[in-house]
Coordinates of C-alpha atoms in Angstrom, one line a residue:
M1 CA 6.3 5.9 13.2
K2 CA 8.5 5.2 10.2
Q3 CA 11.1 2.8 11.6
Y4 CA 10.6 -0.6 10.2
F5 CA 12.3 -3.9 10.0
R6 CA 13.0 -6.6 7.5
T7 CA 13.7 -10.1 8.7
A8 CA 15.8 -10.7 6.6
A9 CA 18.2 -8.9 5.9
T10 CA 19.0 -5.8 7.9
V11 CA 18.1 -3.0 11.2
V12 CA 16.0 -2.8 14.4
M13 CA 15.1 0.7 15.5
M14 CA 13.3 1.4 18.7
A15 CA 12.8 4.5 20.7
V16 CA 11.6 4.0 24.3
I17 CA 10.5 7.0 26.3
N18 CA 11.4 6.6 29.9
L19 CA 8.3 8.5 31.0
V20 CA 6.2 5.5 30.0
G21 CA 8.6 3.0 31.5
I22 CA 8.8 0.6 28.5
P23 CA 11.8 -1.7 28.6
V24 CA 14.3 -2.0 25.7
S25 CA 14.9 -5.4 24.3
A26 CA 17.4 -6.4 21.7
Q27 CA 16.0 -7.9 18.5
K28 CA 17.4 -10.7 16.4
E29 CA 16.2 -9.4 13.0
Q30 CA 17.6 -7.5 10.2
A31 CA 16.0 -4.3 9.2
Q32 CA 15.9 -1.2 7.1
G33 CA 14.2 2.1 7.6
S34 CA 14.3 5.8 8.5
N35 CA 14.7 7.2 11.9
A36 CA 12.1 10.0 11.4
V37 CA 9.9 10.1 14.5
S38 CA 6.2 10.3 13.6
T39 CA 4.5 13.1 15.6
S40 CA 1.3 12.9 13.7
L41 CA -0.5 9.9 12.1
V42 CA -0.2 6.2 13.1
I43 CA -2.1 3.0 12.5
S44 CA -4.0 2.6 15.8
Q45 CA -5.8 -0.7 15.2
I46 CA -6.0 -3.7 12.8
Y47 CA -8.3 -6.6 12.5
G48 CA -8.3 -9.3 9.8
G49 CA -10.9 -11.8 10.8
G50 CA -13.9 -10.1 9.3
G51 CA -16.6 -12.5 8.2
N52 CA -14.7 -15.6 9.1
A53 CA -16.4 -18.5 10.9
S54 CA -15.6 -17.0 14.3
G55 CA -15.4 -13.4 13.2
V56 CA -16.4 -10.6 15.5
Y57 CA -17.1 -8.2 12.7
T58 CA -18.3 -8.7 9.1
H59 CA -15.3 -6.9 7.6
D60 CA -11.6 -6.5 8.1
F61 CA -10.6 -3.0 9.1
V62 CA -7.7 -0.6 9.8
E63 CA -8.0 2.4 12.1
I64 CA -5.8 5.5 11.7
F65 CA -5.2 8.0 14.5
N66 CA -3.8 11.5 14.7
R67 CA -1.5 11.5 17.8
G68 CA 0.0 14.9 16.9
S69 CA -1.0 18.5 17.7
Q70 CA -2.0 19.7 14.2
P71 CA -4.7 18.6 11.8
V72 CA -3.5 16.4 8.9
N73 CA -5.3 16.2 5.5
L74 CA -5.6 12.6 4.3
A75 CA -6.0 13.5 0.6
N76 CA -4.1 10.9 -1.5
W77 CA -2.7 9.0 1.6
T78 CA -3.0 5.2 1.4
V79 CA -2.9 2.2 3.7
Q80 CA -1.1 -0.6 2.0
Y81 CA -1.2 -4.3 2.9
A82 CA 1.1 -7.2 2.0
S83 CA 1.1 -10.8 3.2
S84 CA 3.6 -12.0 5.8
A85 CA 6.5 -12.6 3.4
G86 CA 5.0 -11.0 0.4
T87 CA 6.3 -8.2 -1.9
N88 CA 3.0 -7.2 -3.5
W89 CA 1.6 -4.2 -1.6
L90 CA -2.1 -3.7 -2.1
P91 CA -3.2 -0.1 -1.5
S92 CA -6.5 1.1 -0.1
G93 CA -6.9 3.6 -2.9
P94 CA -6.2 7.3 -2.3
L95 CA -8.0 8.5 0.8
P96 CA -10.3 11.5 0.3
N97 CA -9.9 15.1 1.3
F98 CA -10.5 14.8 5.0
S99 CA -8.8 16.9 7.8
L100 CA -8.0 14.5 10.6
Q101 CA -8.0 16.5 13.9
P102 CA -5.6 15.9 16.8
G103 CA -6.9 12.9 18.8
Q104 CA -9.3 11.9 16.0
Y105 CA -9.8 8.4 14.6
Y106 CA -10.5 7.3 11.0
L107 CA -11.9 3.9 10.1
L108 CA -11.1 2.1 6.8
Q109 CA -13.3 -0.9 5.9
F110 CA -11.5 -3.7 4.0
A111 CA -12.8 -7.0 2.6
S112 CA -15.1 -9.6 4.1
S113 CA -14.7 -13.4 4.1
G114 CA -18.4 -13.9 4.8
A115 CA -21.5 -12.7 6.7
I116 CA -20.4 -13.7 10.1
G117 CA -20.1 -11.1 12.8
Q118 CA -21.6 -7.7 13.5
P119 CA -21.4 -4.7 11.1
L120 CA -18.6 -2.2 11.7
P121 CA -19.4 1.3 13.0
T122 CA -20.0 3.5 10.0
P123 CA -16.7 3.4 8.2
D124 CA -15.1 6.7 7.1
Y125 CA -13.8 5.0 4.0
I126 CA -14.7 1.8 2.2
V127 CA -11.7 0.4 0.3
P128 CA -12.7 -0.1 -3.3
I129 CA -12.0 -2.9 -5.7
L130 CA -8.4 -2.7 -6.9
N131 CA -7.4 -2.3 -10.5
P132 CA -6.1 -4.5 -12.1
E133 CA -6.5 -7.1 -9.3
G134 CA -10.3 -7.0 -9.4
F135 CA -10.8 -7.5 -5.6
I136 CA -10.8 -5.7 -2.3
P137 CA -7.7 -6.4 -0.2
N138 CA -8.4 -9.1 2.4
L139 CA -6.2 -8.9 5.5
S140 CA -4.9 -12.1 7.0
A141 CA -6.6 -12.9 10.3
T142 CA -3.2 -14.1 11.8
T143 CA -0.1 -12.7 10.1
G144 CA 0.7 -9.8 7.7
K145 CA 2.0 -6.3 7.5
L146 CA 0.5 -2.8 6.8
S147 CA 2.1 0.5 5.9
L148 CA 0.6 4.0 6.3
V149 CA 1.9 5.9 3.2
N150 CA 1.5 9.6 2.5
I151 CA 1.2 9.2 -1.3
A152 CA -1.1 7.3 -3.6
D153 CA 1.6 5.3 -5.4
R154 CA 2.1 1.7 -4.7
L155 CA 5.1 0.7 -2.7
P156 CA 7.8 -1.1 -4.6
A157 CA 7.7 -4.9 -4.8
L158 CA 10.0 -5.5 -1.8
S159 CA 9.3 -7.5 1.4
C160 CA 10.3 -4.5 3.4
P161 CA 10.4 -1.3 1.4
T162 CA 12.2 1.8 2.8
D163 CA 10.4 4.6 1.0
A164 CA 10.4 8.0 2.6
S165 CA 6.6 8.0 2.0
I166 CA 6.1 5.4 4.7
I167 CA 4.9 7.1 7.9
D168 CA 4.0 4.0 9.9
M169 CA 4.6 0.3 9.6
I170 CA 2.9 -2.6 11.5
G171 CA 3.9 -6.2 11.3
Y172 CA 1.9 -8.9 13.1
G173 CA 2.5 -12.6 13.5
T174 CA 5.4 -13.8 11.4
A175 CA 5.6 -10.7 9.2
S176 CA 8.9 -10.0 7.5
C177 CA 8.7 -6.2 8.1
F178 CA 7.8 -4.4 11.3
E179 CA 9.0 -1.7 13.7
G180 CA 11.3 -3.1 16.4
Q181 CA 9.5 -6.4 16.9
A182 CA 6.3 -7.7 15.3
T183 CA 3.2 -8.1 17.4
P184 CA 2.1 -11.7 18.3
A185 CA -0.2 -13.4 15.8
L186 CA -3.8 -12.3 15.7
T187 CA -6.9 -14.6 15.5
Q188 CA -10.4 -14.3 14.1
T189 CA -11.5 -12.9 17.4
T190 CA -8.6 -10.6 18.2
G191 CA -7.0 -7.4 16.8
A192 CA -3.9 -5.4 17.4
I193 CA -4.8 -2.2 19.3
R194 CA -2.3 0.6 19.9
K195 CA -1.9 1.4 23.6
G196 CA -2.8 4.8 25.1
G197 CA -5.8 5.0 22.8
G198 CA -3.4 5.4 19.9
C199 CA -0.9 7.8 21.6
Q200 CA 1.9 5.4 22.4
D201 CA 4.6 5.1 19.7
T202 CA 8.0 3.8 20.7
D203 CA 9.1 2.3 17.3
N204 CA 8.3 -1.3 18.6
N205 CA 5.1 -2.9 17.4
N206 CA 5.3 -5.5 20.2
N207 CA 5.5 -2.8 22.8
D208 CA 3.1 -0.4 21.3
F209 CA 0.2 -2.8 20.6
Q210 CA -1.9 -5.0 22.8
I211 CA -3.8 -8.0 21.4
G212 CA -7.4 -8.2 22.4
P213 CA -11.0 -8.0 21.2
P214 CA -11.3 -5.5 18.3
A215 CA -13.0 -2.2 19.1
P216 CA -13.2 -0.1 15.9
R217 CA -13.5 3.7 16.2
N218 CA -14.4 6.2 13.5
S219 CA -14.2 9.9 13.1
S220 CA -17.3 10.4 15.2
T221 CA -15.7 8.8 18.2
A222 CA -14.8 11.2 21.0
L223 CA -11.5 12.9 20.5
N224 CA -8.5 11.5 22.4
P225 CA -5.8 14.2 22.2
C226 CA -2.3 13.1 23.2
D227 CA -0.2 15.2 25.5
L228 CA 3.3 14.7 24.0
G229 CA 4.6 18.1 24.9
G230 CA 6.4 16.9 28.0
A231 CA 8.1 13.9 26.3
L232 CA 11.4 13.8 24.6
Q233 CA 11.2 11.7 21.4
A234 CA 13.9 10.2 19.3
G235 CA 14.6 7.5 16.6
I236 CA 17.7 5.8 15.4
N237 CA 19.0 4.6 12.0
A238 CA 22.1 3.0 10.4
N239 CA 22.9 3.6 6.8
P240 CA 23.8 1.1 5.6
N241 CA 22.5 -1.3 8.2
S242 CA 24.5 -4.2 6.8
V243 CA 28.2 -3.7 6.6
A244 CA 31.5 -5.6 6.3
P245 CA 34.6 -5.1 8.4
T246 CA 36.5 -1.9 7.5
Q247 CA 33.4 -0.4 6.0
T248 CA 31.5 2.6 7.6
T249 CA 27.9 2.9 8.6
R250 CA 26.4 6.3 9.4
L251 CA 24.5 6.2 12.7
T252 CA 21.8 8.9 13.0
V253 CA 19.6 9.9 15.8
S254 CA 16.7 12.3 15.1
V255 CA 15.4 14.0 18.3
V256 CA 12.1 15.8 18.7
P257 CA 12.6 18.2 21.7
A258 CA 10.0 18.4 24.4
T259 CA 8.0 21.6 24.6
T260 CA 6.7 21.7 28.2
P261 CA 9.1 22.8 29.5
P262 CA 11.3 23.2 26.4
S263 CA 14.3 20.9 26.0
T264 CA 17.7 22.4 26.3
G265 CA 21.2 21.0 26.1
I266 CA 20.3 17.9 24.1
T267 CA 23.0 15.2 23.8
V268 CA 23.2 11.7 22.2
T269 CA 25.7 9.1 23.5
G270 CA 26.1 5.7 22.0
D271 CA 27.4 2.4 23.3
L272 CA 29.1 0.8 20.3
T273 CA 31.1 -1.9 22.0
D274 CA 29.1 -4.7 20.2
I275 CA 30.6 -3.5 16.9
G276 CA 34.1 -3.1 18.4
L277 CA 34.0 0.6 19.1
S278 CA 33.6 3.0 22.1
A279 CA 31.2 2.4 25.0
N280 CA 30.7 6.1 25.4
Q281 CA 30.6 7.6 21.9
Q282 CA 29.4 11.1 21.4
F283 CA 27.1 11.8 18.5
F284 CA 27.5 15.1 16.7
D285 CA 25.1 17.9 15.6
N286 CA 27.8 20.4 14.6
G287 CA 28.3 19.6 10.9
T288 CA 31.2 17.2 11.6
N289 CA 31.6 13.4 11.8
G290 CA 29.0 12.9 9.1
D291 CA 26.5 15.4 10.4
Q292 CA 24.9 17.2 7.5
V293 CA 23.2 20.3 9.1
P294 CA 24.4 21.8 12.3
N295 CA 22.0 22.4 15.2
D296 CA 19.0 20.7 13.6
N297 CA 18.6 18.1 16.4
V298 CA 19.8 15.3 14.0
F299 CA 22.9 13.7 15.7
T300 CA 25.3 11.6 13.7
Y301 CA 28.4 9.4 14.0
D302 CA 30.2 7.7 11.2
A303 CA 31.2 4.3 12.6
T304 CA 33.9 2.3 10.9
I305 CA 33.7 -1.4 11.6
P306 CA 37.1 -2.8 12.8
A307 CA 38.9 -5.4 10.7
G308 CA 38.7 -9.0 12.0
I309 CA 35.3 -8.7 13.7
F310 CA 33.1 -11.7 13.4
G311 CA 29.9 -11.6 11.4
G312 CA 26.3 -11.7 12.6
V313 CA 23.7 -9.5 14.2
R314 CA 25.1 -6.8 16.6
N315 CA 23.3 -4.5 19.0
V316 CA 24.0 -0.8 19.3
T317 CA 22.4 1.3 21.9
A318 CA 22.2 5.1 22.4
V319 CA 20.7 7.5 24.9
A320 CA 19.2 10.9 23.9
A321 CA 19.0 13.3 26.8
D322 CA 18.1 16.9 27.5
G323 CA 19.1 19.3 30.3
Q324 CA 15.7 18.8 32.0
G325 CA 16.5 15.1 32.8
R326 CA 14.4 13.5 30.2
T327 CA 16.0 10.6 28.3
V328 CA 15.1 8.2 25.4
N329 CA 16.8 4.8 25.2
L330 CA 17.5 3.7 21.6
N331 CA 18.3 0.3 20.2
Q332 CA 19.7 -0.6 16.8
I333 CA 20.6 -3.9 15.2
I334 CA 23.4 -3.9 12.6
T335 CA 24.4 -6.9 10.5
I336 CA 28.1 -7.5 10.1
N337 CA 28.8 -9.1 6.8
A338 CA 31.5 -11.5 7.8
P339 CA 31.6 -15.2 8.7
L340 CA 30.2 -16.3 12.0
P341 CA 32.6 -17.7 14.6
G342 CA 33.7 -21.2 13.6
D343 CA 31.7 -20.9 10.3
D344 CA 34.2 -19.5 7.8
P345 CA 33.3 -21.1 4.4
L346 CA 36.7 -20.1 3.1
L347 CA 38.6 -21.9 5.8
F348 CA 40.1 -24.1 3.1
G349 CA 40.9 -21.3 0.7
N350 CA 39.6 -18.5 -1.5
P351 CA 39.3 -20.3 -4.9
S352 CA 39.6 -17.2 -7.1
G353 CA 41.5 -14.8 -4.8
A354 CA 38.5 -12.5 -4.6
T355 CA 39.0 -9.3 -2.7
P356 CA 36.6 -6.6 -1.3
D357 CA 38.1 -4.0 -3.6
I358 CA 35.5 -2.4 -5.8
A359 CA 38.1 -2.0 -8.5
N360 CA 38.2 -5.8 -8.6
E361 CA 34.7 -5.6 -10.1
N362 CA 34.6 -9.1 -11.7
N363 CA 36.0 -10.9 -8.6
Y364 CA 34.5 -8.8 -5.9
L365 CA 34.4 -10.5 -2.4
M366 CA 31.1 -10.2 -0.6
P367 CA 31.1 -12.0 2.8
K368 CA 27.8 -12.5 4.7
P369 CA 26.9 -14.3 7.9
Q370 CA 25.1 -17.0 5.8
Y371 CA 27.6 -17.4 3.0
T372 CA 30.4 -15.7 1.1
L373 CA 30.5 -15.0 -2.6
S374 CA 32.7 -13.6 -5.4
Y375 CA 30.6 -11.4 -7.6
N376 CA 31.1 -10.7 -11.3
R377 CA 29.8 -7.3 -12.3
S378 CA 30.2 -7.9 -16.0
K379 CA 28.0 -11.1 -15.8
A380 CA 25.7 -9.9 -13.0
T381 CA 26.0 -13.3 -11.3
P382 CA 28.3 -14.7 -8.7
N383 CA 31.5 -16.4 -9.8
W384 CA 31.0 -18.7 -6.9
V385 CA 29.2 -18.9 -3.5
A386 CA 30.7 -20.7 -0.6
W387 CA 29.0 -21.9 2.6
R388 CA 29.3 -24.4 5.5
L389 CA 26.5 -26.7 6.3
D390 CA 25.7 -28.7 9.4
S391 CA 22.5 -29.6 11.2
S392 CA 22.6 -26.3 13.2
W393 CA 21.6 -24.5 10.0
I394 CA 18.5 -26.7 9.5
G395 CA 15.2 -25.8 11.2
S396 CA 11.5 -25.3 10.4
T397 CA 11.5 -21.8 8.9
P398 CA 9.5 -21.7 5.6
R399 CA 10.8 -20.3 2.4
Q400 CA 10.6 -16.6 2.5
D401 CA 10.5 -16.2 -1.3
D402 CA 11.5 -12.5 -0.9
F403 CA 13.7 -12.3 -4.0
R404 CA 15.3 -8.9 -4.1
A405 CA 18.3 -6.9 -5.2
D406 CA 21.4 -7.0 -2.9
P407 CA 21.8 -3.6 -1.2
A408 CA 25.5 -4.6 -0.4
L409 CA 26.5 -4.1 -4.0
P410 CA 28.7 -1.0 -4.6
A411 CA 26.8 2.2 -5.6
G412 CA 26.5 2.6 -9.3
W413 CA 26.6 -1.1 -10.1
F414 CA 23.6 -2.7 -11.9
A415 CA 21.7 -4.6 -9.2
V416 CA 19.7 -7.6 -10.5
G417 CA 16.1 -7.2 -9.3
T418 CA 13.3 -9.7 -8.7
N419 CA 11.8 -9.3 -12.2
D420 CA 15.0 -9.4 -14.3
Y421 CA 14.5 -13.1 -14.9
S422 CA 10.8 -12.7 -15.9
G423 CA 9.9 -14.3 -19.2
S424 CA 13.4 -15.6 -19.8
G425 CA 12.5 -19.3 -19.4
Y426 CA 15.2 -19.6 -16.7
D427 CA 14.7 -20.1 -12.9
R428 CA 16.2 -17.8 -10.4
G429 CA 18.6 -20.5 -9.4
H430 CA 20.0 -20.5 -5.8
M431 CA 23.6 -21.2 -5.3
C432 CA 23.4 -21.4 -1.5
P433 CA 20.0 -23.1 -1.3
S434 CA 17.0 -21.8 0.7
G435 CA 16.8 -25.3 2.3
D436 CA 20.3 -25.0 3.7
R437 CA 19.4 -22.0 5.8
T438 CA 16.1 -22.7 7.6
N439 CA 17.1 -22.1 11.2
S440 CA 15.7 -18.5 11.2
V441 CA 13.8 -16.0 9.0
P442 CA 16.8 -13.7 8.5
N443 CA 19.1 -16.6 7.4
N444 CA 16.6 -18.0 5.0
S445 CA 15.7 -14.6 3.6
A446 CA 19.4 -13.9 2.9
T447 CA 19.4 -16.8 0.4
F448 CA 16.9 -14.8 -1.8
L449 CA 19.3 -12.0 -2.5
M450 CA 19.8 -11.9 -6.3
T451 CA 23.6 -12.0 -5.9
N452 CA 23.1 -15.6 -4.8
M453 CA 21.3 -16.5 -8.1
V454 CA 22.2 -17.6 -11.6
P455 CA 19.9 -18.3 -14.6
Q456 CA 19.2 -22.0 -14.3
L457 CA 17.3 -24.2 -16.7
P458 CA 14.3 -25.6 -14.9
A459 CA 15.3 -29.1 -15.6
N460 CA 18.6 -28.4 -14.0
N461 CA 17.5 -26.3 -11.0
Q462 CA 14.4 -28.5 -10.2
G463 CA 16.1 -31.8 -11.2
P464 CA 19.6 -33.1 -10.4
W465 CA 20.6 -29.8 -8.8
E466 CA 17.9 -30.0 -6.2
D467 CA 18.5 -33.7 -5.8
F468 CA 22.1 -33.0 -4.8
E469 CA 21.1 -30.2 -2.5
S470 CA 18.8 -32.6 -0.6
Y471 CA 21.7 -35.2 -0.5
C472 CA 24.0 -32.7 1.2
R473 CA 21.3 -31.9 3.8
T474 CA 21.0 -35.7 4.4
L475 CA 24.8 -35.8 5.0
A476 CA 24.4 -32.9 7.5
S477 CA 21.6 -34.8 9.4
Q478 CA 23.9 -37.8 9.8
G479 CA 26.4 -35.8 11.9
N480 CA 28.6 -34.3 9.2
E481 CA 29.6 -30.8 8.3
I482 CA 30.0 -30.0 4.6
Y483 CA 32.0 -27.2 3.0
I484 CA 30.3 -26.3 -0.3
I485 CA 31.3 -24.0 -3.1
S486 CA 29.0 -23.6 -6.1
G487 CA 28.9 -21.5 -9.2
P488 CA 28.3 -21.0 -12.9
V489 CA 30.7 -21.4 -15.9
G490 CA 30.4 -20.6 -19.6
N491 CA 28.2 -18.3 -21.6
I492 CA 25.3 -19.5 -23.8
G493 CA 23.5 -16.1 -24.0
T494 CA 22.0 -13.4 -21.9
I495 CA 18.7 -12.3 -20.4
S496 CA 17.5 -8.9 -19.0
S497 CA 18.4 -7.0 -22.2
G498 CA 21.9 -8.5 -22.3
R499 CA 22.8 -7.6 -18.7
I500 CA 22.8 -11.1 -17.1
V501 CA 24.9 -14.0 -18.5
V502 CA 23.3 -17.4 -18.8
P503 CA 25.9 -20.1 -17.9
Q504 CA 26.6 -23.2 -19.9
Y505 CA 27.0 -25.3 -16.8
T506 CA 26.5 -25.1 -13.0
W507 CA 29.0 -26.8 -10.8
K508 CA 29.5 -27.6 -7.1
V509 CA 32.4 -29.0 -5.1
I510 CA 32.0 -30.3 -1.5
L511 CA 34.3 -31.5 1.3
V512 CA 32.8 -33.7 4.0
L513 CA 33.9 -34.0 7.6
P514 CA 32.3 -35.5 10.7
N515 CA 31.2 -32.8 13.1
G516 CA 34.1 -31.4 15.2
T517 CA 36.5 -28.6 15.6
N518 CA 39.9 -27.6 14.1
D519 CA 38.6 -28.6 10.7
L520 CA 41.7 -27.6 8.8
Q521 CA 43.8 -29.9 10.9
R522 CA 41.3 -32.8 10.7
V523 CA 41.5 -33.2 6.9
T524 CA 43.3 -36.4 5.9
R525 CA 43.9 -38.3 2.8
Q526 CA 40.7 -40.2 3.5
T527 CA 38.6 -37.1 3.6
R528 CA 35.7 -37.2 1.1
A529 CA 35.7 -34.4 -1.6
F530 CA 34.2 -34.4 -5.0
G531 CA 32.3 -32.2 -7.5
V532 CA 29.2 -32.2 -9.8
V533 CA 28.8 -30.4 -13.1
V534 CA 25.3 -30.1 -14.5
P535 CA 24.5 -28.9 -18.1
N536 CA 22.4 -25.8 -18.2
F537 CA 21.0 -26.5 -21.7
T538 CA 18.6 -28.9 -23.3
P539 CA 18.2 -31.7 -23.6
L540 CA 18.4 -32.5 -19.9
D541 CA 16.4 -35.1 -18.0
I542 CA 14.8 -33.5 -15.0
N543 CA 14.6 -36.9 -13.3
A544 CA 18.3 -37.7 -13.8
P545 CA 20.0 -38.5 -10.4
W546 CA 22.7 -36.2 -9.3
R547 CA 25.3 -39.1 -9.4
N548 CA 25.1 -39.0 -13.2
F549 CA 26.9 -35.7 -13.0
R550 CA 29.5 -36.5 -10.4
T551 CA 33.1 -35.8 -11.1
T552 CA 36.4 -35.0 -9.4
V553 CA 37.4 -31.7 -7.8
D554 CA 40.3 -31.6 -10.3
A555 CA 37.8 -31.7 -13.2
V556 CA 35.9 -28.7 -11.8
E557 CA 39.2 -26.9 -11.3
N558 CA 40.1 -27.5 -14.9
L559 CA 36.6 -26.3 -16.0
T560 CA 36.6 -23.1 -14.0
G561 CA 40.3 -22.2 -13.5
Y562 CA 39.8 -22.0 -9.7
N563 CA 42.0 -23.5 -7.0
F564 CA 39.8 -25.2 -4.4
F565 CA 41.0 -26.2 -0.9
S566 CA 44.4 -24.4 -1.3
E567 CA 45.0 -24.2 2.4
I568 CA 45.1 -28.0 2.8
P569 CA 48.7 -29.4 2.7
K570 CA 49.6 -29.9 -1.0
N571 CA 50.0 -33.7 -1.0
T572 CA 46.7 -34.2 0.8
Q573 CA 45.0 -31.7 -1.4
E574 CA 46.1 -33.3 -4.6
L575 CA 45.1 -36.8 -3.5
I576 CA 41.5 -35.9 -2.4
E577 CA 41.0 -33.7 -5.4
R578 CA 41.8 -36.4 -8.0
R579 CA 40.0 -39.2 -6.2
R580 CA 36.7 -40.3 -7.8
D581 CA 33.8 -40.6 -5.4
T582 CA 31.8 -43.8 -5.4
L583 CA 29.5 -43.6 -2.4

């Protein structure tokens, strides 16, 4: 089923059919995807331990199953694999002209890591060597993601693509993309096997798959037709799935009516209290309230997020029901792009007076739960990025490295992509560092949005800049909270065919407080505040310590024209901003 999730960055979709008694659980991930309910093909089994030291079979495999009521021709379909956090989707090659019957399995043989294990049953398709890679895709034995795609083209280089061609998505282990919730990690001796012989599909990988000894089936295996006629099916989607207060997201529920007996009187009702709206909101299938086509069993509601709501991951639920008493419980996660409670990085002031008005295109305010930024459309970089750091933001989550365009940019604006820095000689330089957001996969993933990047000289980004980032995390580990604002200044050229400005310097200002509450009231004349300004041009010593570039907040204000910490009483502000730091 094509409802899939990105840990990073935005929506969880899960349809649970009460007839099978599967509980609904709220997810903590961001996601994207379609709400189209798959009534035909699904991935029914995966195994990635082929040929390993403890491998059960000599080769990795993926099994496809037709859970629908009509034959499906596999010509030019593909199964595409990417690593847990990867963006490079490796296709199986276009499948041949084969009519997969209802209840029939289809076995794809992938690569082998050795000669350990027993041979697979006769595969229906052997994945060929890829061009230009020169190898057969090798599935991870523990963690990864797979898409069933109804075209031969490769998926775009995204950690969680949302193409309409994706029919089913499976994430296992720590995969960054999945339906509802990823399955547990696999091993060299276990696979992920769809329940009900392949029939169960509730848009939640963790619910739909069991982990156990692999048992591959091919097209010669006895048919296992699924009786779905008595079940009401539905899926939910939010577009966009990541919104700021006062913005609108379109909530859509697509319903597949039951046929035995036929569904009548279908309704959809949502509980939107977690996003500050009604607990009993009707969805519409009459051409109003965002609904596009009346009476097509696609129910819609345009939800406007109230002003003043805190940011973070919010849970929306809905129930699709028919007059025959059948119901489907739906669960959706929406990310509210606003500061978290007690974590407003602009508590001490908005340095440029940025606003969320798209007409203010070169000082466009973009709040997120992880940080807030002012974006400059003409430069295709942030003017500044602000965030708050304390030890609660630090954990053990690895770098996601899922660089990607920011979907929150207004429609029609050039969105810097992952390859726009390629061959430029400049790093994709984080403003809010990956290392400052390691308490969860979604929070770390958010730092790889390209609106958080500026072109940085490697000797800058990997030298004193990184040195200062590490120093700030040390301060946080010592019981401090740090308010940080960072950005570029100047123009020494462009990259990406003139679309992205290369800054002359990168700068950062910080204000340090011991952990506590009422931060604005706790600032005194002794509060530590200072800045750093690092050249973004050669020559620059990559081993130079960050203290070589330390300066006053006043100096950074003079360089940038911004007014930092403007909410602090004027006398105190002036004193801490002109003081030279010596620690």
